[in-house]
PDB file of C-alpha atoms in Angstrom:
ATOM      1  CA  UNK Q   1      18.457  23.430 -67.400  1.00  0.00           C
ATOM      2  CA  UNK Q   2      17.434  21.669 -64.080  1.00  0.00           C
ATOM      3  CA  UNK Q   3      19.976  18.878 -64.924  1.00  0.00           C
ATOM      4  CA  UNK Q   4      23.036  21.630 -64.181  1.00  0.00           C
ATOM      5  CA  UNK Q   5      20.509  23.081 -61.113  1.00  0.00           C
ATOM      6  CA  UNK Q   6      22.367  20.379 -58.888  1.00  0.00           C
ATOM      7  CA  UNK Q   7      25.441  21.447 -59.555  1.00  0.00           C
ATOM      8  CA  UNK Q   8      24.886  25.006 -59.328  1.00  0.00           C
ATOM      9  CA  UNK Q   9      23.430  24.524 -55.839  1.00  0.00           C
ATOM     10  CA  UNK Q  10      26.888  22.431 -54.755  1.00  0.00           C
ATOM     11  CA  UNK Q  11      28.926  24.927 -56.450  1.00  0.00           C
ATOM     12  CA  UNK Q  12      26.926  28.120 -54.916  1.00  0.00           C
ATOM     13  CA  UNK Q  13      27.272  26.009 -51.317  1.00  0.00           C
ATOM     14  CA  UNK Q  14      30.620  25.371 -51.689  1.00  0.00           C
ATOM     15  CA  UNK Q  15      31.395  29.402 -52.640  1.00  0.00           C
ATOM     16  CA  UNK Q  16      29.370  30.348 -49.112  1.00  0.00           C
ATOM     17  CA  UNK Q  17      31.511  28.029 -46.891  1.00  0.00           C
ATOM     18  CA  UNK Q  18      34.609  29.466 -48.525  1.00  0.00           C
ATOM     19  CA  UNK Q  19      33.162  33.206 -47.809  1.00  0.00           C
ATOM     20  CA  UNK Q  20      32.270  32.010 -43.786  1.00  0.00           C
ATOM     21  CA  UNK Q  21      35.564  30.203 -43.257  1.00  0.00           C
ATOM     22  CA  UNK Q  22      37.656  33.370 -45.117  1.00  0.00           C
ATOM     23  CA  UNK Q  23      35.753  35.748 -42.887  1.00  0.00           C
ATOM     24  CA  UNK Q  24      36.431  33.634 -40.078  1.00  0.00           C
ATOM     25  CA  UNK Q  25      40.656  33.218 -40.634  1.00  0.00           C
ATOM     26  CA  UNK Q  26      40.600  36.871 -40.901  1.00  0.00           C
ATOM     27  CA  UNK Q  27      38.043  37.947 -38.159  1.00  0.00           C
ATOM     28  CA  UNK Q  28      40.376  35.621 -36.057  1.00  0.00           C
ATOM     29  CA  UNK Q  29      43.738  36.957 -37.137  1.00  0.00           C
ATOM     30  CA  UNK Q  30      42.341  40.916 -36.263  1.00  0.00           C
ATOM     31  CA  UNK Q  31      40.880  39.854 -32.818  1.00  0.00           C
ATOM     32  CA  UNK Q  32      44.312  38.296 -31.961  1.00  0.00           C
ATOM     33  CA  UNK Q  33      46.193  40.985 -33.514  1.00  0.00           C
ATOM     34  CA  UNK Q  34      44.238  43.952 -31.622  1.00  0.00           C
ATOM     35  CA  UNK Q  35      44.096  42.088 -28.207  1.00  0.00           C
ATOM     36  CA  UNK Q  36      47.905  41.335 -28.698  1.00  0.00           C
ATOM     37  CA  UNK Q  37      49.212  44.544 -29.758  1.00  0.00           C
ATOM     38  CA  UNK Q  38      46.150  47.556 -29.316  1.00  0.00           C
ATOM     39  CA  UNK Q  39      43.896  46.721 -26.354  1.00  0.00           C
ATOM     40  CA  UNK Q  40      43.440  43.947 -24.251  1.00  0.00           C
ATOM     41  CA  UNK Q  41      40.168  43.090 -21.833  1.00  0.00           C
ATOM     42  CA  UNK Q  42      40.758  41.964 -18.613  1.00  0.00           C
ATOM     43  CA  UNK Q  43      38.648  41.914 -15.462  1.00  0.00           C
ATOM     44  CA  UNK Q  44      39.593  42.916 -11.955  1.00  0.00           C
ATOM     45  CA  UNK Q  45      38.808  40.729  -9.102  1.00  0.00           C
ATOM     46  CA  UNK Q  46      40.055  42.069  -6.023  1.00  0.00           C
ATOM     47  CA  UNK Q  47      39.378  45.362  -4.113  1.00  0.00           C
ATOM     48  CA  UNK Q  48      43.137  46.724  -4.528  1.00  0.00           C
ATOM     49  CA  UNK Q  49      42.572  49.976  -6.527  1.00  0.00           C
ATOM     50  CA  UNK Q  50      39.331  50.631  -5.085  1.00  0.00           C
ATOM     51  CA  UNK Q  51      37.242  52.975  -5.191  1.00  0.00           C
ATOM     52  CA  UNK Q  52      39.492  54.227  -9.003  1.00  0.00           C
ATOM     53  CA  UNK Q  53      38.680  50.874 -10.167  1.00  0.00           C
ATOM     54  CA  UNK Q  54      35.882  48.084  -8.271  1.00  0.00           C
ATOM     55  CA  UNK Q  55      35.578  45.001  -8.128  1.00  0.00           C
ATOM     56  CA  UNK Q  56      33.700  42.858 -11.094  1.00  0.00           C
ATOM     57  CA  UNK Q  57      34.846  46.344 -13.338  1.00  0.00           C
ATOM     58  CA  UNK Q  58      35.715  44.907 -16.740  1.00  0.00           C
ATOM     59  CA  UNK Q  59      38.511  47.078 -18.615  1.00  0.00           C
ATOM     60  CA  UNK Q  60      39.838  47.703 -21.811  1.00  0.00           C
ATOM     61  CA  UNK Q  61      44.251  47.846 -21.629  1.00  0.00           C
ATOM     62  CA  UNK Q  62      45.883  50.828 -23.671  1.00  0.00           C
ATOM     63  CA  UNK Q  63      48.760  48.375 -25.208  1.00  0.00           C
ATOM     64  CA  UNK Q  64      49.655  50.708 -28.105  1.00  0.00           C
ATOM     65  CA  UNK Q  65      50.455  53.796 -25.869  1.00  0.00           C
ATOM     66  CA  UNK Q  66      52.947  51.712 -24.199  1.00  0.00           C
ATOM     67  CA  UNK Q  67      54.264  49.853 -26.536  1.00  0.00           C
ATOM     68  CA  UNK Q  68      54.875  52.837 -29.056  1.00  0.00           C
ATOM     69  CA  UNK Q  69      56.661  55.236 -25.954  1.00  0.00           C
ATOM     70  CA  UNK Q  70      53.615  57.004 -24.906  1.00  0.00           C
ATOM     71  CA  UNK Q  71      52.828  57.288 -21.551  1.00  0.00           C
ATOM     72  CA  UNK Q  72      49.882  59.341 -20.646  1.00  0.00           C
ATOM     73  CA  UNK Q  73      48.623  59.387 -17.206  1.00  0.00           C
ATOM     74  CA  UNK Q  74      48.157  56.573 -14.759  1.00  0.00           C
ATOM     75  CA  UNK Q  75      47.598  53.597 -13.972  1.00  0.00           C
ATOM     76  CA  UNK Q  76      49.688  50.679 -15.493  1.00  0.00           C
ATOM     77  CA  UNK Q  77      48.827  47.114 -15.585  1.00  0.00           C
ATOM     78  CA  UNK Q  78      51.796  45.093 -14.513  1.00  0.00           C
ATOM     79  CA  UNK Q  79      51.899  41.588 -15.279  1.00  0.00           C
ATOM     80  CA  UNK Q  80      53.463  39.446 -12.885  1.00  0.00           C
ATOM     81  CA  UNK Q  81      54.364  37.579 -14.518  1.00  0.00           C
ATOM     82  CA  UNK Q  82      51.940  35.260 -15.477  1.00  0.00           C
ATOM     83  CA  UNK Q  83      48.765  37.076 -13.503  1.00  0.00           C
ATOM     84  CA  UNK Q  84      47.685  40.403 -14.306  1.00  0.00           C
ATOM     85  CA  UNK Q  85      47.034  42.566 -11.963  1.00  0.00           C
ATOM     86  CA  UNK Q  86      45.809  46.364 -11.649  1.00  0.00           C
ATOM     87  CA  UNK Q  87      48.014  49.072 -10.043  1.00  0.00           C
ATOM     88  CA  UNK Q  88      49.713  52.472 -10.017  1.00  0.00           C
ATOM     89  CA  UNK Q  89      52.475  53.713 -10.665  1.00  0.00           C
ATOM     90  CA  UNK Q  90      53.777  55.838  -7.488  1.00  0.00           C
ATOM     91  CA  UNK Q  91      57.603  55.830  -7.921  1.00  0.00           C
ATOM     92  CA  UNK Q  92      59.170  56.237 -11.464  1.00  0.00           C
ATOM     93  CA  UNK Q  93      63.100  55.096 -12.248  1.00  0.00           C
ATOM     94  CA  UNK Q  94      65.776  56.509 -10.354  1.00  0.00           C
ATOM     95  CA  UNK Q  95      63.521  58.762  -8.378  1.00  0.00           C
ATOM     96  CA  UNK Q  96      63.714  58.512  -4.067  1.00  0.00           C
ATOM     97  CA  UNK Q  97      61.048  56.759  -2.325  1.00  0.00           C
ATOM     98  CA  UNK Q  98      60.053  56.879   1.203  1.00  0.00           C
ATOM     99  CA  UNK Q  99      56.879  55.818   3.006  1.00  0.00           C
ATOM    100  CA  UNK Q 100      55.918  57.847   6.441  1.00  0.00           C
ATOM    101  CA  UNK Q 101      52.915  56.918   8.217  1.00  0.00           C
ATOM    102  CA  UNK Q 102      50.939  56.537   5.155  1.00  0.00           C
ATOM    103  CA  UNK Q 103      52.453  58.960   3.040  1.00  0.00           C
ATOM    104  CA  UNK Q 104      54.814  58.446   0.044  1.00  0.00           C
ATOM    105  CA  UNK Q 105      57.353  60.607  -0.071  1.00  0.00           C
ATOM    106  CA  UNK Q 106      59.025  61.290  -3.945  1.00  0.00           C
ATOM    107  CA  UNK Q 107      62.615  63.065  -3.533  1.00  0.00           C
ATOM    108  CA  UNK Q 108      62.116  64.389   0.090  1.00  0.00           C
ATOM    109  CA  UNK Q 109      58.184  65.688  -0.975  1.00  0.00           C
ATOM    110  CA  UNK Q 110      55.313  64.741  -0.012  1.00  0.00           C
ATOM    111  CA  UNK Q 111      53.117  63.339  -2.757  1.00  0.00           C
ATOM    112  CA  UNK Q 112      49.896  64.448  -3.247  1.00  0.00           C
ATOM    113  CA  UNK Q 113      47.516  61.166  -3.764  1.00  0.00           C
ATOM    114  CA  UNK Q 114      43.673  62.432  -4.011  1.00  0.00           C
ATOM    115  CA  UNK Q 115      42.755  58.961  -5.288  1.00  0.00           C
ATOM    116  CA  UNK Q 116      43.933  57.072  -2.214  1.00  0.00           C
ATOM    117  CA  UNK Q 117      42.242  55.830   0.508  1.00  0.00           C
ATOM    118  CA  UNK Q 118      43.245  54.419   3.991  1.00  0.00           C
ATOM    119  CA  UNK Q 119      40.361  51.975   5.546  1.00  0.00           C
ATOM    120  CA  UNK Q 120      42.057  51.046   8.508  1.00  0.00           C
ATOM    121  CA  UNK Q 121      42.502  54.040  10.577  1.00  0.00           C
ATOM    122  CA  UNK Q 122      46.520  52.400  12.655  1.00  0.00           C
ATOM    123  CA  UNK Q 123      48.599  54.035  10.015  1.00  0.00           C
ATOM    124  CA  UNK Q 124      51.477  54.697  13.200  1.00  0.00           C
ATOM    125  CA  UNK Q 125      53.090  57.999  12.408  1.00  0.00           C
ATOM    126  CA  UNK Q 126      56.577  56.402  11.645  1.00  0.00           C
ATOM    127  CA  UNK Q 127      58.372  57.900  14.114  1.00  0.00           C
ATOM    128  CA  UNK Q 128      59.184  54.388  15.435  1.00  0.00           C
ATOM    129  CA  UNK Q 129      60.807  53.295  12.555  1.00  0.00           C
ATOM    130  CA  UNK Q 130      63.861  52.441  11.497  1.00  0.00           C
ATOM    131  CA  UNK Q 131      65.107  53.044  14.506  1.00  0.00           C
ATOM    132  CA  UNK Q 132      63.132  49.611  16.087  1.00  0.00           C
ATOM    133  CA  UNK Q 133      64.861  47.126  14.464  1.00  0.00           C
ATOM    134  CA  UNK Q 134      62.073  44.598  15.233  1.00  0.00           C
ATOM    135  CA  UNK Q 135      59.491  46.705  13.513  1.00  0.00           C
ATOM    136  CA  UNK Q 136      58.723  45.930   9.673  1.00  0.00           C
ATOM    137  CA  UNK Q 137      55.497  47.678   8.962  1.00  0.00           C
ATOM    138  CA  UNK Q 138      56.144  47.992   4.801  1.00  0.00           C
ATOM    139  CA  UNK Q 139      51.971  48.746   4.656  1.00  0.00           C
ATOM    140  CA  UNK Q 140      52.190  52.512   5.951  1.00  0.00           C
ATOM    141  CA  UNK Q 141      56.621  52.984   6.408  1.00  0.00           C
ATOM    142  CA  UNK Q 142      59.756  52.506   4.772  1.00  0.00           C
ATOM    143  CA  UNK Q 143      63.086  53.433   4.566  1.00  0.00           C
ATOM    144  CA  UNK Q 144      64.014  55.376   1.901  1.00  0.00           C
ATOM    145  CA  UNK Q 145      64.631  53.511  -1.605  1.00  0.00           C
ATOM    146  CA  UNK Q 146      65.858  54.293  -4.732  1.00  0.00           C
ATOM    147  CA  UNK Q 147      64.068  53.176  -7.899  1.00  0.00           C
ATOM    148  CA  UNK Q 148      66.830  51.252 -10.012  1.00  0.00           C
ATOM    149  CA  UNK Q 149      66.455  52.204 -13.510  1.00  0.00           C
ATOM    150  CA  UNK Q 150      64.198  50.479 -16.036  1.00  0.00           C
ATOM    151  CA  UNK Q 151      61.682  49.799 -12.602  1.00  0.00           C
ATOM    152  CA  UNK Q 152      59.344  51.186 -11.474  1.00  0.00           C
ATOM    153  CA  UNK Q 153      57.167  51.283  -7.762  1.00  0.00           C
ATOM    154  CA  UNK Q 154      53.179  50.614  -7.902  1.00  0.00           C
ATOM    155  CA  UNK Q 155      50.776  50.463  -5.455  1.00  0.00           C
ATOM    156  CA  UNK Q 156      47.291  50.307  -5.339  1.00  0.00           C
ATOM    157  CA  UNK Q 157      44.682  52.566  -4.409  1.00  0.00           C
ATOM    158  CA  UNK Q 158      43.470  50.754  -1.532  1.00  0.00           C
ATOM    159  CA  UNK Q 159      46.278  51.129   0.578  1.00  0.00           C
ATOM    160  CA  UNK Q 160      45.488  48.667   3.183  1.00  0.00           C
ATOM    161  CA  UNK Q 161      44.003  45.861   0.635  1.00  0.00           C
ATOM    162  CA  UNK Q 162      46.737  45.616  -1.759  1.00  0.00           C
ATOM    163  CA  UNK Q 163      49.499  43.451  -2.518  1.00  0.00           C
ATOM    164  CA  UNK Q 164      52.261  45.759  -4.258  1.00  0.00           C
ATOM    165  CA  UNK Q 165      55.557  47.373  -4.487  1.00  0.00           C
ATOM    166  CA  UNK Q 166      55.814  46.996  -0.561  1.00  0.00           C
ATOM    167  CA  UNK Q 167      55.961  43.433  -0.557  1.00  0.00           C
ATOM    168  CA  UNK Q 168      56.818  42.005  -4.367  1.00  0.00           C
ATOM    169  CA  UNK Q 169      59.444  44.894  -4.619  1.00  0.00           C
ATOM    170  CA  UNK Q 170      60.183  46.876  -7.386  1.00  0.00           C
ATOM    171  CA  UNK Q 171      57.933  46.407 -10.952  1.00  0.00           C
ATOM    172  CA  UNK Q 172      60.528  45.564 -13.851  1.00  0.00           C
ATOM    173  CA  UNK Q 173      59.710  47.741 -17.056  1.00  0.00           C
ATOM    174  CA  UNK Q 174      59.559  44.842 -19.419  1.00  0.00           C
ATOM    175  CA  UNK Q 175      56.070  43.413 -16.930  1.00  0.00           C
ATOM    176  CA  UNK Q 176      54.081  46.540 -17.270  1.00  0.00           C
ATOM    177  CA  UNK Q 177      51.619  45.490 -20.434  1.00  0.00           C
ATOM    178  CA  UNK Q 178      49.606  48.709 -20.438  1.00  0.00           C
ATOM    179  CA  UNK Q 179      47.068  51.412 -19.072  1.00  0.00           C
ATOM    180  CA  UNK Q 180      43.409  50.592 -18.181  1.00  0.00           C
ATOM    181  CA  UNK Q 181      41.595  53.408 -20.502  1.00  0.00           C
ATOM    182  CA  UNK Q 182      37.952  52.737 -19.789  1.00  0.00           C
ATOM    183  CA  UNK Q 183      35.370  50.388 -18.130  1.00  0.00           C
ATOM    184  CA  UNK Q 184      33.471  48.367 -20.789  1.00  0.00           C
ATOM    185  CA  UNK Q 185      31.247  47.063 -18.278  1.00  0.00           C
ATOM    186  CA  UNK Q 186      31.208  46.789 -14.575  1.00  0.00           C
ATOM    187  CA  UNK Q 187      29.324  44.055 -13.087  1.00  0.00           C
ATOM    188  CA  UNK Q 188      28.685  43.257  -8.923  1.00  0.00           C
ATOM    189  CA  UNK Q 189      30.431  39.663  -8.694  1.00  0.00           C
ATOM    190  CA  UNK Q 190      30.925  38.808  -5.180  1.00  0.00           C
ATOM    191  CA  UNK Q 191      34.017  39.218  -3.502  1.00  0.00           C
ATOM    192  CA  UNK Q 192      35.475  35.737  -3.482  1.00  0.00           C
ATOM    193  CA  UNK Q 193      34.160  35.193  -7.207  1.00  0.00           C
ATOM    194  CA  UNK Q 194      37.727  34.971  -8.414  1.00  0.00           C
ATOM    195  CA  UNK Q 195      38.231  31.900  -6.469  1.00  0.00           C
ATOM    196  CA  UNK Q 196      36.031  29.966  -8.240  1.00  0.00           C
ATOM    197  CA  UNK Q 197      37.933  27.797 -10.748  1.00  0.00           C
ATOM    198  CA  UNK Q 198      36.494  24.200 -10.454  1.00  0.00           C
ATOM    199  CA  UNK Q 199      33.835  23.701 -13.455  1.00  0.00           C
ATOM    200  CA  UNK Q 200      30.858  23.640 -11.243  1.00  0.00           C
ATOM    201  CA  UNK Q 201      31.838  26.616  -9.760  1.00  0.00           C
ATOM    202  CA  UNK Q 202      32.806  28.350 -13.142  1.00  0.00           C
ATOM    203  CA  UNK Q 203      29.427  27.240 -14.577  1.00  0.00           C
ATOM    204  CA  UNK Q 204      26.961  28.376 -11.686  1.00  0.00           C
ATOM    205  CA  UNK Q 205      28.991  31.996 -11.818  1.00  0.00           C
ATOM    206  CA  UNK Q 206      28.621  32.360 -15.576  1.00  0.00           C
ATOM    207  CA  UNK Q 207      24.615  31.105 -14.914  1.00  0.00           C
ATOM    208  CA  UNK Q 208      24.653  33.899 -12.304  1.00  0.00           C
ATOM    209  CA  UNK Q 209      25.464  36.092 -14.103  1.00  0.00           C
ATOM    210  CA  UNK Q 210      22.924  35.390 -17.186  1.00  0.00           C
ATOM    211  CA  UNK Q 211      20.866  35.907 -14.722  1.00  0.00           C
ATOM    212  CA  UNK Q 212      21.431  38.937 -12.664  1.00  0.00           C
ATOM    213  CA  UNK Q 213      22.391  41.016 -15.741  1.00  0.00           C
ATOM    214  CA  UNK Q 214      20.366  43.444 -15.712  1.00  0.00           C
ATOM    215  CA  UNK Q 215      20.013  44.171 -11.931  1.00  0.00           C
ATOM    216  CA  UNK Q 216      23.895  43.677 -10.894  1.00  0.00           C
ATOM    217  CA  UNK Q 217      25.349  45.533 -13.952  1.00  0.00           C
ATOM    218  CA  UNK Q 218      26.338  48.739 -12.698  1.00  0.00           C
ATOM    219  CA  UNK Q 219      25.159  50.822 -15.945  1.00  0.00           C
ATOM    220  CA  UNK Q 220      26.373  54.548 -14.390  1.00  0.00           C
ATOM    221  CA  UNK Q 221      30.780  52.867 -14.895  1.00  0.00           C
ATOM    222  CA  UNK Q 222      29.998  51.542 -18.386  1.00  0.00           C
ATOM    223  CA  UNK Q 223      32.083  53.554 -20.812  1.00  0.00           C
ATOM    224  CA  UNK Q 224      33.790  55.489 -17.559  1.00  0.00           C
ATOM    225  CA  UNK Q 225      37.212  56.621 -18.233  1.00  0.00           C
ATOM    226  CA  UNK Q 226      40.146  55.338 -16.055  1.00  0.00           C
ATOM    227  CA  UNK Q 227      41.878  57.899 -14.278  1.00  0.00           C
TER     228      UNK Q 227
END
């Protein structure tokens, strides 16, 4: 009997590092399939849709809605194409857009934006333009613009902070990889965190942020719905 104990032991090993590395390829292959093609994670750097979404919150993408034709609510997530960013969508295909002073304009009507906000108190009326050919203020006036089909316009919430529609132009359907549903967890980075790429840099955030856990982690916008 203990002659075969050997054997059993190599055979019984052998069985468990088939079972991890099994559980592993297919762990693996449902993580890539549900960030690919369900929901994605992604974290927002910059101030742009504040104060819907903040800085250092970390969301969770709708894909599946979007994918599948489903297309409840606001915002989207454009990708642009290689950087993904956070905005919303104002102005839908073949729909009339006009900014006045601050105020988008859908089809000759006002649009009613509750979640907007406008920091920097020059917004300028309008009235000025387009008649002054020399004046190109895209951050608070247009001229009126029509939404091409299969586009769309977004902007973000922080109207004076965000790089958008009004200077990239219109958002082509086929970039727009989903909807932020909810905040997973929201931590306080600093504001110029997402320039940090060199290693040392990258390192001392991520040791930061071991450390600060508990007291930066805004615990009130984990599991807070995206609206």
């Amino acid at each position: 009997m203990k002659e075969n104990e050997p054997q059993e032991t190599s055979a019984k090993q052998e069985s468990t590092l088939r079972e991890y590395f099994v559980t592993t390829v297919v762990c693996t292959i449902f993580a890539l399939f549900v960030t690919t093609f369900v929901v994605h994670p992604m974290t927002v750097p910059t101030p742009s849709m504040e104060p819907t979404i903040l800085v250092g919150d970390r969301l969770l993408i709708d894909k599946f809605s979007f994918r599948n034709g489903y297309y409840p609510g606001l915002p989207l997530a454009p990708n642009n194409p290689d950087t993904l960013y956070v905005k919303r969508a104002i102005g839908l295909p073949g729909e009339e857009l006009e900014i006045r002073g601050g105020t988008v304009y859908i089809n000759g009507s006002a649009l009613e934006e509750p979640y907007k906000v406008h920091r920097d108190s020059d917004l300028d009326d309008g009235r000025n333009y387009p008649r002054d050919p020399h004046r190109s203020n895209r951050r608070n006036n247009t001229t009126p613009i029509e939404i091409p089909d299969g586009n769309y316009f977004v902007m973000g919430d922080n109207r004076d902070d965000s790089a958008d529609s009004r200077y990239f132009g219109f958002l082509p359907r086929s970039h727009i990889v989903g909807r932020p549903l909810v905040v997973f967890w929201s931590y306080e980075d600093a504001s110029d965190a997402y320039l940090k790429n060199s290693i040392p840099e990258m390192l001392g955030l991520y040791l930061e942020r071991i450390v600060f856990f508990v007291t930066r982690t805004r615990w009130s916008r984990m599991g807070h719905v995206v609206s």
